[in-house]
XYZ file of C-alpha atoms in Angstrom:
489
model
C 115.302 100.353 109.715
C 116.283 103.846 110.838
C 113.311 106.147 110.268
C 115.294 109.078 111.679
C 117.064 109.163 108.323
C 114.787 110.519 105.587
C 111.631 110.495 107.742
C 109.379 111.719 104.916
C 110.421 108.794 102.705
C 109.615 106.377 105.508
C 106.295 108.077 106.148
C 105.265 107.789 102.496
C 106.419 104.181 102.236
C 104.543 103.231 105.406
C 101.320 104.761 104.074
C 101.631 103.051 100.696
C 102.587 99.702 102.205
C 99.733 99.863 104.701
C 97.244 100.507 101.883
C 98.665 97.407 100.152
C 98.035 95.439 103.362
C 101.709 94.630 103.663
C 103.380 93.345 106.801
C 105.104 96.165 108.699
C 108.104 93.906 109.323
C 108.804 93.933 105.585
C 109.823 97.590 105.871
C 112.951 96.441 107.692
C 114.256 95.143 104.358
C 114.422 98.677 102.886
C 117.215 101.213 103.140
C 117.141 104.768 101.771
C 120.348 106.587 100.910
C 121.421 109.840 99.256
C 121.505 113.433 100.490
C 119.943 116.421 98.747
C 116.517 117.059 97.243
C 114.671 118.712 94.419
C 113.896 122.323 95.266
C 110.327 122.346 96.562
C 108.454 123.060 99.785
C 107.105 119.507 99.530
C 108.955 116.220 99.965
C 109.080 115.428 96.253
C 112.391 113.578 96.386
C 111.197 111.418 99.278
C 107.937 110.648 97.462
C 109.961 109.521 94.458
C 112.132 107.272 96.613
C 109.169 105.820 98.507
C 107.211 104.967 95.372
C 110.169 103.046 93.947
C 110.652 101.370 97.320
C 107.010 100.233 97.384
C 107.287 98.591 93.959
C 110.551 96.888 94.927
C 109.194 95.745 98.285
C 106.160 94.222 96.570
C 108.556 92.365 94.282
C 110.546 91.140 97.285
C 107.368 89.718 98.850
C 106.419 88.063 95.567
C 109.820 86.372 95.379
C 109.265 85.071 98.909
C 106.299 83.041 97.644
C 108.688 81.126 95.363
C 111.673 80.271 97.537
C 111.043 81.780 100.944
C 113.789 84.336 100.433
C 113.059 87.978 101.152
C 115.516 90.142 99.212
C 116.687 93.387 100.773
C 116.212 96.674 98.943
C 118.383 99.744 98.612
C 116.850 102.974 97.293
C 118.887 105.905 95.986
C 116.872 109.090 96.604
C 118.913 111.109 94.117
C 118.503 108.611 91.286
C 114.801 108.293 92.098
C 114.473 112.049 91.587
C 116.361 111.836 88.301
C 114.016 109.149 87.012
C 111.079 111.518 87.622
C 112.519 114.027 85.145
C 110.883 115.105 81.870
C 111.518 114.441 79.018
C 111.259 110.909 80.225
C 114.594 109.132 80.731
C 116.603 107.262 81.794
C 118.371 106.995 78.422
C 120.727 109.718 77.267
C 122.633 109.871 73.953
C 126.341 109.158 74.116
C 127.054 112.372 72.262
C 125.701 115.514 73.962
C 122.745 117.019 72.122
C 120.100 119.701 72.800
C 117.543 118.517 75.301
C 114.277 117.402 73.757
C 111.496 119.649 74.986
C 107.826 118.918 75.370
C 105.338 121.211 73.560
C 104.762 123.692 76.404
C 102.581 126.187 74.531
C 99.636 123.818 74.988
C 100.444 123.144 78.657
C 99.938 126.583 80.143
C 97.801 128.792 82.343
C 95.790 131.945 81.650
C 94.326 134.632 83.890
C 90.578 134.985 84.284
C 88.458 138.122 84.638
C 88.823 137.985 88.430
C 92.632 137.606 88.213
C 92.818 133.922 89.033
C 94.776 131.338 87.077
C 93.259 128.626 84.906
C 95.499 125.800 83.754
C 94.883 124.121 80.371
C 96.147 120.749 79.186
C 95.824 120.872 75.416
C 98.802 118.948 74.070
C 96.474 116.522 72.297
C 94.502 117.737 69.236
C 91.224 116.391 70.657
C 91.614 118.474 73.809
C 92.543 121.614 71.844
C 89.504 121.309 69.612
C 87.164 120.996 72.607
C 88.550 124.182 74.133
C 88.302 126.066 70.846
C 84.686 124.995 70.302
C 83.687 125.938 73.835
C 85.383 129.348 73.606
C 84.308 130.022 70.019
C 87.914 130.640 68.906
C 90.519 129.130 66.648
C 93.070 126.721 68.141
C 95.442 129.507 69.064
C 96.917 130.244 72.528
C 96.528 134.002 72.067
C 92.836 133.633 71.240
C 92.370 131.271 74.177
C 93.986 133.863 76.450
C 91.713 136.687 75.242
C 88.564 134.602 75.598
C 89.402 133.250 79.040
C 90.228 136.745 80.328
C 86.580 137.752 79.744
C 85.142 135.212 82.207
C 85.192 134.823 85.993
C 87.231 131.822 87.070
C 84.452 129.557 88.327
C 82.344 130.215 85.228
C 85.058 129.494 82.667
C 86.199 126.369 84.489
C 82.642 125.014 84.462
C 82.138 125.960 80.790
C 85.267 124.098 79.708
C 84.783 121.086 81.978
C 81.259 120.698 80.610
C 82.814 120.676 77.127
C 84.995 117.700 78.169
C 88.125 119.834 78.120
C 90.989 119.236 80.555
C 91.360 122.352 82.714
C 91.778 123.288 86.364
C 91.376 126.471 88.367
C 94.118 127.277 90.852
C 92.901 126.737 94.395
C 94.678 126.933 97.724
C 95.292 123.883 99.869
C 92.654 125.125 102.329
C 90.112 125.643 99.547
C 90.717 122.147 98.237
C 90.553 120.489 101.633
C 87.151 122.126 102.216
C 85.889 121.361 98.714
C 83.480 118.395 98.386
C 85.939 116.593 96.134
C 88.862 117.263 98.436
C 86.875 115.866 101.351
C 85.918 112.785 99.337
C 89.495 112.080 98.260
C 90.831 112.513 101.799
C 88.540 109.695 102.936
C 89.808 107.281 100.283
C 92.747 104.905 100.828
C 95.942 105.510 98.871
C 95.268 102.222 97.071
C 91.901 100.487 97.273
C 91.758 96.793 96.322
C 88.785 94.451 95.967
C 89.285 90.735 95.452
C 87.495 88.912 92.630
C 86.859 85.328 91.553
C 89.502 82.649 91.460
C 91.096 81.542 88.217
C 92.968 78.401 87.237
C 96.447 79.883 87.451
C 99.538 77.761 88.024
C 102.159 80.486 87.436
C 104.872 80.958 90.040
C 107.586 83.656 90.121
C 111.200 82.974 89.202
C 113.426 84.588 91.866
C 115.983 86.241 89.574
C 113.395 87.248 86.932
C 110.242 87.509 89.041
C 107.611 88.327 86.412
C 108.835 86.008 83.650
C 105.762 84.383 82.119
C 103.368 87.170 83.169
C 101.374 88.924 80.429
C 100.393 92.548 80.980
C 97.752 94.198 78.811
C 98.520 97.916 78.842
C 95.718 100.384 78.092
C 97.389 103.474 79.474
C 98.476 106.879 78.257
C 100.898 109.694 79.027
C 102.832 109.091 82.257
C 101.387 107.190 85.251
C 100.213 103.983 83.632
C 103.160 103.726 81.244
C 105.595 104.102 84.152
C 103.863 101.208 85.907
C 103.948 98.879 82.925
C 107.524 99.863 82.121
C 108.534 98.747 85.614
C 106.648 95.468 85.178
C 108.531 94.926 81.915
C 111.822 95.517 83.762
C 110.818 92.699 86.119
C 110.399 90.290 83.197
C 106.734 90.625 82.221
C 105.591 90.627 78.610
C 103.835 93.973 78.177
C 101.577 94.638 75.199
C 100.277 98.164 74.873
C 97.113 98.726 72.854
C 96.021 102.036 71.316
C 93.203 102.902 68.950
C 94.418 103.595 65.389
C 94.707 107.345 64.928
C 94.596 108.107 68.654
C 96.116 111.364 69.841
C 99.059 109.726 71.549
C 99.882 107.156 68.880
C 100.016 109.854 66.183
C 101.617 112.587 68.272
C 104.708 113.375 70.298
C 105.089 109.984 71.983
C 103.936 107.910 69.008
C 107.392 107.930 67.453
C 108.641 105.974 70.424
C 110.479 107.007 73.573
C 111.740 105.636 76.855
C 108.094 105.427 77.956
C 107.930 102.245 75.876
C 111.131 100.531 77.037
C 110.647 96.779 77.248
C 107.160 96.810 75.702
C 105.451 96.129 72.402
C 102.968 98.643 70.965
C 100.048 97.555 68.793
C 96.981 99.276 67.371
C 93.473 97.857 67.788
C 90.039 99.466 67.500
C 87.750 98.044 70.169
C 84.792 99.854 68.590
C 84.804 97.407 65.668
C 83.494 93.851 65.929
C 86.833 92.323 64.915
C 88.804 94.593 67.227
C 86.487 93.872 70.145
C 86.770 90.123 69.589
C 90.554 90.264 69.360
C 90.742 92.288 72.561
C 88.721 89.638 74.400
C 91.106 86.968 73.100
C 94.053 88.979 74.406
C 92.326 89.540 77.732
C 91.544 85.836 78.129
C 95.287 85.088 78.143
C 96.399 88.132 80.158
C 97.468 88.077 83.783
C 97.370 91.807 84.439
C 95.274 94.612 82.927
C 96.389 98.181 83.600
C 94.187 100.987 82.299
C 93.850 104.713 82.768
C 91.546 105.977 80.037
C 88.996 108.678 80.689
C 86.511 107.665 83.409
C 84.096 105.108 82.010
C 85.987 104.856 78.708
C 86.928 101.189 78.927
C 83.741 100.216 80.737
C 81.662 101.482 77.808
C 83.567 99.154 75.461
C 84.123 96.112 77.683
C 82.044 96.161 80.864
C 83.656 95.113 84.167
C 81.507 91.978 84.457
C 82.553 90.970 80.933
C 86.233 91.402 81.805
C 85.777 89.300 84.932
C 83.981 86.537 83.025
C 86.498 86.443 80.175
C 89.463 86.191 82.551
C 88.727 84.827 86.050
C 91.639 85.604 88.335
C 92.614 88.723 86.383
C 94.732 91.295 88.219
C 93.311 94.671 87.207
C 94.756 98.034 88.232
C 93.267 101.344 87.207
C 93.758 105.021 87.927
C 91.958 108.297 87.465
C 92.729 111.924 88.197
C 90.373 113.078 90.934
C 89.467 110.018 92.975
C 86.758 107.366 92.942
C 84.099 109.074 95.053
C 82.719 112.610 95.171
C 81.312 114.976 92.535
C 84.505 115.094 90.435
C 85.169 111.354 90.235
C 84.509 111.334 86.461
C 86.416 114.529 85.729
C 89.309 114.519 83.263
C 92.681 115.452 84.647
C 96.439 115.389 84.315
C 99.253 115.831 86.830
C 99.619 119.614 86.585
C 95.844 120.090 86.587
C 95.585 118.148 89.822
C 98.447 120.258 91.203
C 96.336 123.345 90.464
C 93.134 121.925 91.919
C 94.633 120.574 95.134
C 96.660 123.655 96.056
C 100.110 122.217 95.329
C 100.741 124.847 92.655
C 99.407 127.690 94.807
C 101.517 126.635 97.804
C 104.622 126.217 95.646
C 104.109 129.691 94.173
C 103.743 131.276 97.618
C 106.840 129.443 98.852
C 108.874 130.600 95.843
C 107.855 134.236 96.206
C 108.657 134.252 99.929
C 112.366 134.085 99.055
C 112.653 135.327 95.475
C 116.421 135.616 95.574
C 116.880 131.886 96.042
C 113.597 130.400 94.798
C 112.860 132.275 91.568
C 113.028 131.680 88.740
C 112.108 128.080 89.471
C 112.209 125.165 87.080
C 108.655 124.113 86.197
C 108.488 120.958 84.083
C 111.656 121.792 82.218
C 110.979 125.528 81.778
C 112.276 128.466 83.790
C 109.505 130.906 84.689
C 109.657 134.412 86.101
C 108.031 135.732 89.252
C 104.768 136.627 87.517
C 103.825 133.030 86.684
C 102.392 130.234 88.836
C 104.816 127.526 89.899
C 104.447 123.770 89.802
C 106.337 120.988 91.470
C 109.775 120.634 89.855
C 108.717 117.300 88.309
C 105.373 115.620 87.601
C 105.612 113.853 90.930
C 101.953 112.832 91.072
C 102.159 111.031 87.745
C 105.413 109.246 88.397
C 104.775 108.306 92.024
C 101.294 107.012 91.216
C 102.811 105.012 88.366
C 105.212 103.122 90.595
C 102.445 102.599 93.138
C 100.361 101.060 90.340
C 103.250 98.673 89.697
C 103.389 97.870 93.412
C 99.650 97.177 93.467
C 99.891 94.841 90.476
C 102.803 92.897 91.962
C 101.124 92.621 95.369
C 97.984 91.367 93.648
C 99.984 88.724 91.785
C 101.447 87.555 95.097
C 97.929 87.351 96.502
C 96.817 85.318 93.473
C 99.720 82.915 93.894
C 98.628 82.126 97.452
C 94.810 82.276 97.082
C 94.009 81.985 93.374
C 91.932 85.165 93.571
C 92.047 88.039 91.135
C 91.568 91.644 92.166
C 90.792 95.207 91.108
C 92.940 98.023 92.541
C 92.210 101.737 92.178
C 94.500 104.746 92.572
C 94.222 108.442 91.767
C 96.512 111.400 91.253
C 94.460 113.437 93.727
C 94.975 110.867 96.489
C 98.724 110.903 95.835
C 98.563 114.704 96.077
C 96.775 114.423 99.435
C 99.578 112.213 100.731
C 102.231 114.682 99.559
C 100.376 117.658 101.056
C 99.761 115.752 104.279
C 103.485 115.459 104.918
C 103.618 119.264 105.101
C 106.476 121.565 104.184
C 109.882 120.009 104.686
C 113.280 121.523 105.540
C 115.368 122.481 102.539
C 118.293 120.244 101.636
C 121.162 120.819 99.259
C 119.539 121.446 95.883
C 119.426 118.592 93.419
C 119.460 119.793 89.802
C 118.126 117.867 86.833
C 118.973 116.241 84.531
C 121.367 114.000 86.393
C 124.696 113.175 84.819
C 125.049 109.627 86.140
C 125.696 107.244 87.653
C 125.069 105.141 84.545
C 124.741 101.432 83.847
C 127.989 99.734 82.889
C 126.820 99.135 79.325
C 125.896 100.915 76.129
C 122.413 100.287 74.737
C 120.826 100.781 71.336
C 117.640 102.818 71.493
C 114.528 102.094 69.460
C 115.590 104.648 66.845
C 119.030 103.072 66.445
C 121.080 105.521 68.509
C 123.654 104.355 71.066
C 122.641 105.536 74.534
C 123.720 105.301 78.126
C 121.177 104.788 80.901
C 120.956 105.977 84.446
C 121.136 103.152 86.936
C 117.870 102.006 88.451
C 117.085 103.865 91.687
C 116.395 100.556 93.425
C 118.703 97.601 93.907
C 116.931 94.374 94.855
C 119.169 91.684 96.240
C 119.993 89.064 93.537
C 117.204 90.427 91.318
C 118.414 92.515 88.377
C 115.995 94.896 86.690
C 116.428 95.173 82.939
C 114.546 95.601 79.670
C 114.854 92.893 77.068
C 113.794 95.079 74.139
C 114.241 98.726 73.124
C 111.298 101.088 72.764
C 109.202 100.927 69.636
C 106.828 103.260 67.825
C 103.052 102.947 67.796
C 101.849 100.118 65.591
C 105.205 98.354 65.374
C 103.743 95.155 66.804
C 100.638 93.100 66.091
C 97.951 92.768 68.792
C 98.929 89.233 69.801
C 100.907 87.675 72.621
C 104.369 86.472 71.680
C 103.490 82.900 72.690
C 100.161 81.139 72.993
C 98.726 80.399 76.380
């Protein structure tokens, strides 16, 4: 292990691995390679590489419980950055076509009466309607802009948060670190895990397909959770995603199917009905892993934690939220770019860009070039993606713990704690600029996507000795599967 090479990547990996209670000697099995970085004052490329490394290292330790072997891991920093790109890859059509763009008009920021910036996340109809009701406007960006401009920043943020909207005021790093929520998050571990009761599990990993036989119940949305469960599927797990019929995501942009769903099945089930609730408990009773990231308290109001524990002793549960698990904002809604605004990442990135406008502006912000008058974001949704692969690492580590002790566990992560880790590394020296999307290297195969198109895929950023990562099924659209496991327990 040579920590002189890519020191930020090693720093991140050490922090993540320590929070997973991993043995420091295991880090010697990891090697980072690749020169260049995404243009940012923060170590975004190294965070991407470290999060993949943590998931792979957890898998290596799990394999060791089966045959004593401890596979070595190679991480490509450049490919890791490319896998953090939006729209979500890694598949690309064989024939060049216009890049699919996300609906940016509902992911934007507006100035307040005191000339501060307020970021809105309104891509989902439910979120748009809450903002419109609170502002007394139609669902129109121009009307939102006019209404927000009439209010001081703190007042309009509070008004919209109280209306259950997803918004964030731009703060500096110093403001956030002195804020009660920033102080609370700083005191939390990167990953917090509590052990639970033992189950009657006899499953053991298969070295070349480590998670074969593992069932993952996926109650996640958007980016972080789906990235975690997609990685688990690549390791051989059966992943069943559940959404409520008519939910924003199942009927919207992602509901048609995308690389988010590679390797998984996607079923619809309404837990608010008696039949749906009963079927969910049947699924949970045969699950090994539950990953969820709904609004704070959302799942607990439908299936309480003590009920989940009783239905499935030994369950590995991993959950995430936006703003941390302690402090006054622990129940606050949030998304990656909102947390960037709150924690000062956006403010610091904007200041960095404007300090050298010839070379740093316009800067790519989530797939869109912006001029010098607009706030900047990180070049990718690094908080979402990195937290996602750390969720995968937590789940795999917990499975290894269950193999050796029989105990289940509950692990908690947050976007804000990932942001604190990224900020804590400080500004990093600039490297040769890495531009997205990447054009290779690709897998030595052609795949058929869920919509029938032939595609090529970027290689995985991690290579685990004698342990291929692959998806056994293409993506599918919402509701394509039934809410049942493929085989009975």
